[in-house]
Short mmCIF file of C-alpha atoms in Angstrom, two decimals:
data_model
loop_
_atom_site.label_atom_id
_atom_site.label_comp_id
_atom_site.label_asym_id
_atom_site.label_seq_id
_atom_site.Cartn_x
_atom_site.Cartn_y
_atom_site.Cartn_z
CA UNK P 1 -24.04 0.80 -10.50
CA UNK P 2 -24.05 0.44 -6.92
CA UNK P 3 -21.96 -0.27 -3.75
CA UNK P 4 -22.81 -3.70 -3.22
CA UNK P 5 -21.63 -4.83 -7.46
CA UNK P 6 -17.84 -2.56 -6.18
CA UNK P 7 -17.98 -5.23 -3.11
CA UNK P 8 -18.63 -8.09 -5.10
CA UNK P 9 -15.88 -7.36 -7.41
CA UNK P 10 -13.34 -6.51 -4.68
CA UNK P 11 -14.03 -9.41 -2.24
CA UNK P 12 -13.86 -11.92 -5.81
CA UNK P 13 -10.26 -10.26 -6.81
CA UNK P 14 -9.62 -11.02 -2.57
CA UNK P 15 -10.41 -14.87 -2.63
CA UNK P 16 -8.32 -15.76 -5.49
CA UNK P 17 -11.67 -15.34 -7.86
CA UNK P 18 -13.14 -18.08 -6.32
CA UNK P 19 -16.79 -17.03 -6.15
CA UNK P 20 -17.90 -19.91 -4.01
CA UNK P 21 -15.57 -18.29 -1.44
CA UNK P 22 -16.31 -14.74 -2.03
CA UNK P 23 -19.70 -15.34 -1.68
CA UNK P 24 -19.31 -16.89 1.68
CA UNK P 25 -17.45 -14.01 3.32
CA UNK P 26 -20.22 -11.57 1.84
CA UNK P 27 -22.79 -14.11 3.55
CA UNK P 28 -24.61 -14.47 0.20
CA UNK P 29 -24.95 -16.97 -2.78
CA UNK P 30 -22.54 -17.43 -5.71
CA UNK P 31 -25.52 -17.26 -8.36
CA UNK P 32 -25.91 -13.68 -6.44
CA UNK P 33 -22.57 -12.70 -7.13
CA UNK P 34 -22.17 -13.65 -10.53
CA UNK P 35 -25.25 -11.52 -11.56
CA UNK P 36 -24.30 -8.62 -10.21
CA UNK P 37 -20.53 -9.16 -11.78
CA UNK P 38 -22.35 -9.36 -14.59
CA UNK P 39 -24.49 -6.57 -14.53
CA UNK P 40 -21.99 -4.59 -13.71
CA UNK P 41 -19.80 -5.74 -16.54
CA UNK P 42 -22.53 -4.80 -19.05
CA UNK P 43 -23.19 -1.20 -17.37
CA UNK P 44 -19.35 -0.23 -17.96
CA UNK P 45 -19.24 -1.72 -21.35
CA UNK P 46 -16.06 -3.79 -20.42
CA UNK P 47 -15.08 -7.73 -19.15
CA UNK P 48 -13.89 -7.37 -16.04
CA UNK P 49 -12.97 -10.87 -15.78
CA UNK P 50 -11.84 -13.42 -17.73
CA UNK P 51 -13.75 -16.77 -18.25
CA UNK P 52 -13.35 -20.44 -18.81
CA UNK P 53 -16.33 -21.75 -18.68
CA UNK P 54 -18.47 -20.40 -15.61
CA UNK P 55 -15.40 -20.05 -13.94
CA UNK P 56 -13.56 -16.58 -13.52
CA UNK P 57 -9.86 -17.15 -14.72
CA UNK P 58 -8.38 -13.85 -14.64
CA UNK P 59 -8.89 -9.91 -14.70
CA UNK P 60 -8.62 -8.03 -18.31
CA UNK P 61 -6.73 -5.16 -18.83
CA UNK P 62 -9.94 -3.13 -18.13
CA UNK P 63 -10.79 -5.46 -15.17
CA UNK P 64 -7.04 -4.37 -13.38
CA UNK P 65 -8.15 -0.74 -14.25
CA UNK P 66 -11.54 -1.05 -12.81
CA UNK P 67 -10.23 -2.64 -9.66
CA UNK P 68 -7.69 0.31 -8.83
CA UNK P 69 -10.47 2.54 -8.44
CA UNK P 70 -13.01 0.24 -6.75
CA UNK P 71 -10.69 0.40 -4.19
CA UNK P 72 -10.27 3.52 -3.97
CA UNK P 73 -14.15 4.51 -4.00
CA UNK P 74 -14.42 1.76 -1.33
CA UNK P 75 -11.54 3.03 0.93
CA UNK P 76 -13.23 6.32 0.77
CA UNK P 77 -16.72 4.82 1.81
CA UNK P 78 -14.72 3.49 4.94
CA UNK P 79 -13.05 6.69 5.64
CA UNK P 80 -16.59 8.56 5.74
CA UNK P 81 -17.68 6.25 8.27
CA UNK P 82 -14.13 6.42 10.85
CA UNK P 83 -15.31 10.62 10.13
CA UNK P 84 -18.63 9.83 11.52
CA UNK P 85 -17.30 7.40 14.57
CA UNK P 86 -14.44 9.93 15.19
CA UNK P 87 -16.79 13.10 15.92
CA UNK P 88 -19.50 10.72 17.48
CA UNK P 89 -17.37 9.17 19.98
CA UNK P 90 -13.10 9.62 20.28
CA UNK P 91 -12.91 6.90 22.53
CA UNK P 92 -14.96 4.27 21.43
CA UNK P 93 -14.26 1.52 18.26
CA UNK P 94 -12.51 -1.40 17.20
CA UNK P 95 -8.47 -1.71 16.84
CA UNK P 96 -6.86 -4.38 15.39
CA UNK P 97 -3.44 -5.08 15.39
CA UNK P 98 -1.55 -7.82 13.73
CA UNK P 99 2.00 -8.76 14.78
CA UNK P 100 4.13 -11.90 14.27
CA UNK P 101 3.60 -15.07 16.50
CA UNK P 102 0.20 -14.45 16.79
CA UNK P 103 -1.35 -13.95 13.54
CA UNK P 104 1.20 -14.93 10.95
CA UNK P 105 3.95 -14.47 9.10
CA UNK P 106 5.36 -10.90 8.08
CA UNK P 107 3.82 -10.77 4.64
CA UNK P 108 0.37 -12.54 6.01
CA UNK P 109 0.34 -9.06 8.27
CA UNK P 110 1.02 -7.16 4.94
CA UNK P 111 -2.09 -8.68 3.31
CA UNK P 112 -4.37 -8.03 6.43
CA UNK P 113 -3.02 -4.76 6.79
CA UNK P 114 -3.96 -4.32 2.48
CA UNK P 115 -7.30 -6.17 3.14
CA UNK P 116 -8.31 -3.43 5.70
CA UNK P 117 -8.00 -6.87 7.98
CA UNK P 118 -5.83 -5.16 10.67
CA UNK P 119 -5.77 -1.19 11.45
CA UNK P 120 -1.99 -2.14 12.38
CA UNK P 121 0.57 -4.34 11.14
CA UNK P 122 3.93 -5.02 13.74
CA UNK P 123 6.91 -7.11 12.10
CA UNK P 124 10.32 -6.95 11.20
CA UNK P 125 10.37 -8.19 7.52
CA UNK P 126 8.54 -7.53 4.52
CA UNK P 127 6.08 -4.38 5.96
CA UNK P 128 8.22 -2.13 3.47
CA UNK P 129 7.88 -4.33 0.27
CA UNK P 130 4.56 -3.15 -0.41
CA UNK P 131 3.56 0.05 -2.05
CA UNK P 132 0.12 0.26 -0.25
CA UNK P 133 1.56 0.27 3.13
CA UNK P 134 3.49 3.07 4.80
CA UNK P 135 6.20 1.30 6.87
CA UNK P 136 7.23 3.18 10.07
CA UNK P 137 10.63 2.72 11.85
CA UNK P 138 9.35 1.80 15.34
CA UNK P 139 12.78 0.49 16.55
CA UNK P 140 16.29 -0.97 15.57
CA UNK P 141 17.84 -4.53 17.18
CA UNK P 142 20.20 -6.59 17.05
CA UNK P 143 21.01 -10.66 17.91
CA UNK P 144 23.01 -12.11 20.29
CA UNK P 145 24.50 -15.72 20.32
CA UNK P 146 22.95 -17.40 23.62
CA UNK P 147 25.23 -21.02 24.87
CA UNK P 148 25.53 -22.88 27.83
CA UNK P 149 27.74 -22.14 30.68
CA UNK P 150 30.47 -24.61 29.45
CA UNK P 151 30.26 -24.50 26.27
CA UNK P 152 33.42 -22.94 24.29
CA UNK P 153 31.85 -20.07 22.55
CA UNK P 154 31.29 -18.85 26.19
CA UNK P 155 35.25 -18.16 27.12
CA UNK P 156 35.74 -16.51 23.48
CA UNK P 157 36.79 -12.66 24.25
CA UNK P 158 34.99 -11.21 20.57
CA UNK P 159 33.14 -13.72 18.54
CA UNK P 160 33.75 -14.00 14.71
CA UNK P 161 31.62 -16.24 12.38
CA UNK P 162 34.15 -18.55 11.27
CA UNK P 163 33.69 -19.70 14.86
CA UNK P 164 30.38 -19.55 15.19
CA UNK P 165 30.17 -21.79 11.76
CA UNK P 166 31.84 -24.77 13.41
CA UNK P 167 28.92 -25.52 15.82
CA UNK P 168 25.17 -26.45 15.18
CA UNK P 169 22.99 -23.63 15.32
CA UNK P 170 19.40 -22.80 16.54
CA UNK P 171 17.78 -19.96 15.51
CA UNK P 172 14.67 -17.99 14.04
CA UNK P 173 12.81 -19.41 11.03
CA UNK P 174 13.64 -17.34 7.85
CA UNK P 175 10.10 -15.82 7.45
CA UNK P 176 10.87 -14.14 11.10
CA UNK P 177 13.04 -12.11 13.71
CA UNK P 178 15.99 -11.13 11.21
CA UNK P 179 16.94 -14.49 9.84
CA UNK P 180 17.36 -12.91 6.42
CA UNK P 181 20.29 -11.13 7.92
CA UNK P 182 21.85 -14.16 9.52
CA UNK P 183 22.06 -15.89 6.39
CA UNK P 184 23.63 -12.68 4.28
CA UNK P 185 26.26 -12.96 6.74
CA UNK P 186 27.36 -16.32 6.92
CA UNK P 187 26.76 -16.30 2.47
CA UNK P 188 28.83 -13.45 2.47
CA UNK P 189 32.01 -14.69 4.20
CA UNK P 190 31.90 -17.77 1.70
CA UNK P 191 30.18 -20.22 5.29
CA UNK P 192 27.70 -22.55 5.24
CA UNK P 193 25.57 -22.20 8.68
CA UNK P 194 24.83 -25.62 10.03
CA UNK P 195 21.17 -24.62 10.91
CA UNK P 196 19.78 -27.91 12.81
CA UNK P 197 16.63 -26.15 13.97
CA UNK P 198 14.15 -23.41 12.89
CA UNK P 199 12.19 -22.02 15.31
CA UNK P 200 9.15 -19.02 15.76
CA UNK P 201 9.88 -18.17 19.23
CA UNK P 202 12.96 -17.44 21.05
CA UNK P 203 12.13 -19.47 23.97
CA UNK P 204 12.16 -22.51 21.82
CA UNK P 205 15.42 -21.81 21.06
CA UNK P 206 16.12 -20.85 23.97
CA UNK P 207 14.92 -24.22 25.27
CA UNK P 208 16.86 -26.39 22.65
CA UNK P 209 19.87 -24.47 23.55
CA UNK P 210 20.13 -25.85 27.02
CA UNK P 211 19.75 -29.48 25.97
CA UNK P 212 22.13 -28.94 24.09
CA UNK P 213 21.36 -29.30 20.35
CA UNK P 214 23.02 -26.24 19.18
CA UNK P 215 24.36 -22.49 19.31
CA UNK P 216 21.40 -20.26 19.94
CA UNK P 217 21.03 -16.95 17.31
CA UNK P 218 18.59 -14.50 18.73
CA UNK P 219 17.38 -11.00 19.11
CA UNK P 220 19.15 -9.63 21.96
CA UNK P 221 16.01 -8.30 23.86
CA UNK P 222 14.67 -11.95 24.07
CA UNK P 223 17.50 -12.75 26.66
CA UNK P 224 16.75 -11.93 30.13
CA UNK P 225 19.76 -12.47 32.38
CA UNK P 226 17.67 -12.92 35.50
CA UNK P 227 15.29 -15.48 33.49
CA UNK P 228 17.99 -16.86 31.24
CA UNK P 229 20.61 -17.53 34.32
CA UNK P 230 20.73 -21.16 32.82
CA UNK P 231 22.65 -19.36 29.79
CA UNK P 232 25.20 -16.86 28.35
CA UNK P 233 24.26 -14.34 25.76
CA UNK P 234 27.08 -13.28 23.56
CA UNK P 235 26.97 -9.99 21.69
CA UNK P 236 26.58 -10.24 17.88
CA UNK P 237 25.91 -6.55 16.64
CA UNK P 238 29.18 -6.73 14.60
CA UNK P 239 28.72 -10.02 13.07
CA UNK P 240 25.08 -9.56 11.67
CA UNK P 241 23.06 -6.33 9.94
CA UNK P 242 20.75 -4.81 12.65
CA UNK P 243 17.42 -5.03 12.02
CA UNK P 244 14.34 -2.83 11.95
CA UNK P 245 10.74 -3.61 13.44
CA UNK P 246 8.35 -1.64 11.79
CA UNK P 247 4.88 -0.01 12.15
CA UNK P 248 2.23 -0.51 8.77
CA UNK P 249 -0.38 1.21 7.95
CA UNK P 250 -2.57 1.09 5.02
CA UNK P 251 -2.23 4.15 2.57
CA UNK P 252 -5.15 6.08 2.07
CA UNK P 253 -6.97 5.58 5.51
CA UNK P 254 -8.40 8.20 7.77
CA UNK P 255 -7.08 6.84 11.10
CA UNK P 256 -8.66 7.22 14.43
CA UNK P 257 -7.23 9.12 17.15
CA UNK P 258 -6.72 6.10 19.35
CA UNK P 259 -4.28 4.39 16.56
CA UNK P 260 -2.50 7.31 16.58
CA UNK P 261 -2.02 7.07 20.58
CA UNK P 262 -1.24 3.73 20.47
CA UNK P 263 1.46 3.51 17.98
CA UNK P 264 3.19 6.73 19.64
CA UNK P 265 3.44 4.64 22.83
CA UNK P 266 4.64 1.71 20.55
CA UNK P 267 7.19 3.88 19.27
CA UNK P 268 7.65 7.66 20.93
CA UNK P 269 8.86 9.24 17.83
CA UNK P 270 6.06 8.17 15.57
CA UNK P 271 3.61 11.21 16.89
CA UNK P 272 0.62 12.07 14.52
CA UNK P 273 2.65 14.76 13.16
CA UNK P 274 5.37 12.65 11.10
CA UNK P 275 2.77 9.59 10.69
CA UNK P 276 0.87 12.26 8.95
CA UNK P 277 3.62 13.83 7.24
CA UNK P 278 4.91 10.17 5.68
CA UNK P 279 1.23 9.32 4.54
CA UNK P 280 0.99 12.64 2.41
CA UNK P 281 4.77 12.04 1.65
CA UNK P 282 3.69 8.83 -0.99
CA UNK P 283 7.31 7.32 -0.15
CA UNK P 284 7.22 3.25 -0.27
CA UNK P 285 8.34 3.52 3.12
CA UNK P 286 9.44 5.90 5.54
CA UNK P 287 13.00 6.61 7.66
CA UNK P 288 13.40 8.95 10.98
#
């Protein structure tokens, strides 16, 4: 048994046991691969994989067992070397970060965050759905509803969605930004939100919003009044659910001392005290 049969095994699981593609990201052969499987299989006694053919189709019972703790063993092999950088050097190494816009979608982030991909993960949905991330509370926002000058949504003293439902709307696409909030709200007063465009970025909307295809819907620190003079922003904190943007981290990992620094000037309250304190806590997530 050996480290390099717990990588091949891990990395297979990774690609969706594709062996062709695990045996690219491990830069060597599929024949490789499937011999060491193998050999490891008959060392342990146990199918870790199920076949059809030469292909692998599934993990066994056994196989999901074994995994759990090849993980584990692994994760500890990485920790042992961020011990070694740590005391070597404080100030030197590699951060990665994955937020929204950039790299992907919310639960993309999760899985590079899972992967050991990303140190970091930054988002506002799905960090919290998965056991083997510790979601932090960085900050709480809500939307605003941005319109034209002229438009009639701009003289209305308090918004209410039955108004808001009678014009086209613009806003976030629902993988991002608090959509999933947007729609509860409209579902839950019995309205149908005429959604004419989905959009990443809030200066698409934005954009669309001043020629005039729609309402805008979008988080209220994306409106600059200085920038944005083209445009009214119209509070919306009582018609939608705030939402939460969120720091993951993968459980189990020794961090270095720069994450630590970076995520407390990320988010002030999340010093290495409490991040510490919610890792050892083993909570799905984690609430100030």
């Amino acid at each position: 048994m050996n480290f390099q049969q717990l990588r091949y095994v891990r990395e297979t699981v990774r690609q969706g046991l594709n062996l062709t593609e695990a045996a690219n990201t491990l830069h060597t052969s599929q024949p490789g691969v499937s011999k060491q499987i193998k050999e490891f299989e008959e060392e342990l006694g146990i199918e870790i994989f199920e076949r059809r053919g030469k292909r692998f189709a599934a993990l066994t019972e056994p196989g999901a067992a074994v995994l759990k703790i090849i993980e584990r063993v692994l994760q500890e092999v990485d920790n042992l070397k961020r011990v070694g950088s740590e005391f070597q050097d404080k100030r030197a190494g590699t951060l990665t970060i994955a937020t929204t816009h950039t790299q992907g979608n919310p639960p993309q982030l999760a899985q590079m965050a899972i992967a050991g991909d990303a140190d970091i993960a930054i988002a506002t949905e799905s960090l919290d759905h998965y056991p083997q991330l510790l979601a932090l509370p960085a900050y709480t926002w809500h939307h605003c509803v941005v319109v034209t000058p002229k438009h009639p949504l701009a003289r209305v003293e308090r918004l209410t969605l039955e108004e808001l439902a009678k014009y086209p709307i613009v806003t976030y696409d629902p993988a991002f930004t608090g959509r999933s909030h947007i729609d509860e709200a409209f579902t839950m007063r019995g309205l149908k939100a005429d959604i004419v465009l989905s959009a990443i970025d809030s200066d698409v909307i934005k954009t669309y919003v001043e020629l005039g295809l729609g309402v805008g819907i979008v988080a209220a620190m994306a409106f600059d009044a200085k920038r944005d003079s083209h445009l009214r922003a119209i509070d919306a904190g009582h018609l939608f659910r705030s939402s939460t943007t969120r720091v993951a981290l993968r459980r189990g990992v020794m961090m270095r001392g720069y994450a630590y620094e970076f995520i407390e000037l990320f988010a002030p309250q999340l010093n290495r005290k409490t991040i510490d304190k919610a890792m050892a806590g083993g909570q799905e997530n984690y609430e100030l």
